[in-house]
């Protein structure tokens, strides 16, 4: 090989190594199930109102469910699953709660103090 071919071969190998090194996103994903397969539900509580309210959300048994909450008041989120989950909501932004539902069926997620259903998970096998 001529020096020119070696030089281009090295650049190709080096660039390929950089691409392989950058392709892993494992460090940025949370432990457990990758974020791309988790069901994320954004919840906003402001001035006594909640959004979303009385919606339906599809999920799969064993899928990670992530509740991201911004609230101007304290409350409790109740997840009526087996086992049940209760999460204390602070008057703060950027709260995150996660759980997994393993039994197919309907699972209500409600705000205890406001007495409102946020969403009903339709959990399928």
Short mmCIF file of C-alpha atoms in Angstrom, two decimals:
data_model
loop_
_atom_site.label_atom_id
_atom_site.label_comp_id
_atom_site.label_asym_id
_atom_site.label_seq_id
_atom_site.Cartn_x
_atom_site.Cartn_y
_atom_site.Cartn_z
CA UNK A 1 0.00 0.00 0.00
CA UNK A 2 1.05 3.53 -0.62
CA UNK A 3 1.21 6.02 2.25
CA UNK A 4 -1.86 7.75 0.83
CA UNK A 5 -3.96 4.55 1.07
CA UNK A 6 -2.72 3.89 4.60
CA UNK A 7 -3.65 7.37 5.65
CA UNK A 8 -7.21 7.05 4.30
CA UNK A 9 -7.53 3.58 5.78
CA UNK A 10 -6.55 4.94 9.18
CA UNK A 11 -9.07 7.80 8.93
CA UNK A 12 -11.82 5.33 8.03
CA UNK A 13 -10.95 3.04 10.95
CA UNK A 14 -10.66 5.96 13.36
CA UNK A 15 -14.00 7.44 12.25
CA UNK A 16 -15.64 4.02 12.55
CA UNK A 17 -14.27 3.68 16.08
CA UNK A 18 -15.69 7.07 17.01
CA UNK A 19 -19.11 6.11 15.68
CA UNK A 20 -19.11 2.86 17.62
CA UNK A 21 -18.02 4.67 20.77
CA UNK A 22 -20.82 7.24 20.41
CA UNK A 23 -23.60 4.83 19.55
CA UNK A 24 -24.17 3.58 23.08
CA UNK A 25 -26.84 5.50 24.98
CA UNK A 26 -26.85 3.21 28.01
CA UNK A 27 -25.31 5.80 30.32
CA UNK A 28 -28.10 8.34 29.76
CA UNK A 29 -31.00 5.90 30.31
CA UNK A 30 -32.29 5.19 33.80
CA UNK A 31 -31.71 1.78 35.35
CA UNK A 32 -34.25 -0.82 34.32
CA UNK A 33 -36.37 -0.43 31.22
CA UNK A 34 -35.14 2.06 28.59
CA UNK A 35 -37.04 5.35 28.56
CA UNK A 36 -38.11 4.71 24.96
CA UNK A 37 -40.35 1.83 26.07
CA UNK A 38 -41.66 3.40 29.27
CA UNK A 39 -45.14 4.97 29.26
CA UNK A 40 -44.67 8.59 30.36
CA UNK A 41 -47.61 10.57 31.70
CA UNK A 42 -47.13 14.30 32.28
CA UNK A 43 -49.39 15.68 35.01
CA UNK A 44 -49.95 19.34 35.85
CA UNK A 45 -51.81 20.51 38.94
CA UNK A 46 -52.52 24.26 39.04
CA UNK A 47 -55.18 26.36 40.77
CA UNK A 48 -57.19 23.29 41.82
CA UNK A 49 -57.31 21.84 38.30
CA UNK A 50 -55.49 18.80 36.97
CA UNK A 51 -54.40 17.97 33.45
CA UNK A 52 -54.91 15.40 32.10
CA UNK A 53 -58.24 14.46 33.70
CA UNK A 54 -60.33 11.33 33.12
CA UNK A 55 -58.25 10.10 30.18
CA UNK A 56 -57.44 6.56 29.07
CA UNK A 57 -53.83 5.47 28.63
CA UNK A 58 -52.76 2.17 27.09
CA UNK A 59 -49.96 0.17 28.68
CA UNK A 60 -48.56 -3.35 28.62
CA UNK A 61 -48.18 -5.63 31.64
CA UNK A 62 -44.63 -5.25 32.93
CA UNK A 63 -44.12 -1.88 31.22
CA UNK A 64 -42.54 0.87 33.30
CA UNK A 65 -44.95 3.77 33.96
CA UNK A 66 -43.44 7.18 34.69
CA UNK A 67 -45.53 9.99 36.19
CA UNK A 68 -43.91 13.42 35.74
CA UNK A 69 -45.65 15.97 37.95
CA UNK A 70 -45.63 19.76 38.20
CA UNK A 71 -47.87 20.98 41.03
CA UNK A 72 -48.65 24.17 42.89
CA UNK A 73 -50.21 22.25 45.83
CA UNK A 74 -49.52 19.15 47.90
CA UNK A 75 -51.56 16.02 47.22
CA UNK A 76 -51.17 12.26 46.90
CA UNK A 77 -51.26 10.21 43.74
CA UNK A 78 -52.93 6.84 44.26
CA UNK A 79 -52.37 4.02 41.78
CA UNK A 80 -55.07 1.39 42.21
CA UNK A 81 -53.11 -1.63 41.04
CA UNK A 82 -52.00 -4.88 42.63
CA UNK A 83 -49.90 -3.93 44.53
CA UNK A 84 -51.22 -0.40 45.04
CA UNK A 85 -48.87 2.60 45.01
CA UNK A 86 -49.11 5.96 46.76
CA UNK A 87 -46.84 8.88 45.86
CA UNK A 88 -46.67 12.12 47.88
CA UNK A 89 -46.94 15.16 45.60
CA UNK A 90 -45.15 18.31 46.77
CA UNK A 91 -45.89 21.85 45.64
CA UNK A 92 -42.97 21.72 43.19
CA UNK A 93 -42.02 21.17 39.58
CA UNK A 94 -40.05 18.29 38.12
CA UNK A 95 -41.30 15.47 40.35
CA UNK A 96 -41.09 11.97 38.97
CA UNK A 97 -42.66 8.73 40.20
CA UNK A 98 -42.42 5.37 38.51
CA UNK A 99 -43.89 1.92 38.94
CA UNK A 100 -44.75 -1.21 36.99
CA UNK A 101 -48.14 -2.89 36.65
CA UNK A 102 -47.84 -6.65 36.20
CA UNK A 103 -51.54 -7.61 36.19
CA UNK A 104 -53.61 -6.80 33.07
CA UNK A 105 -56.81 -4.79 33.57
CA UNK A 106 -57.92 -1.25 34.41
CA UNK A 107 -55.75 0.76 36.79
CA UNK A 108 -56.96 4.15 37.99
CA UNK A 109 -54.47 6.87 38.85
CA UNK A 110 -56.14 9.51 41.01
CA UNK A 111 -55.34 12.54 43.10
CA UNK A 112 -56.50 11.89 46.64
CA UNK A 113 -57.10 15.44 47.93
CA UNK A 114 -58.59 16.81 44.70
CA UNK A 115 -60.67 13.65 44.31
CA UNK A 116 -59.96 13.55 40.58
CA UNK A 117 -59.01 10.68 38.29
CA UNK A 118 -55.98 11.65 36.24
CA UNK A 119 -56.06 8.67 33.90
CA UNK A 120 -57.10 5.04 33.75
CA UNK A 121 -54.40 2.70 32.51
CA UNK A 122 -55.71 0.01 30.19
CA UNK A 123 -53.09 -2.66 30.88
CA UNK A 124 -52.90 -5.42 28.30
CA UNK A 125 -50.93 -8.65 28.35
#
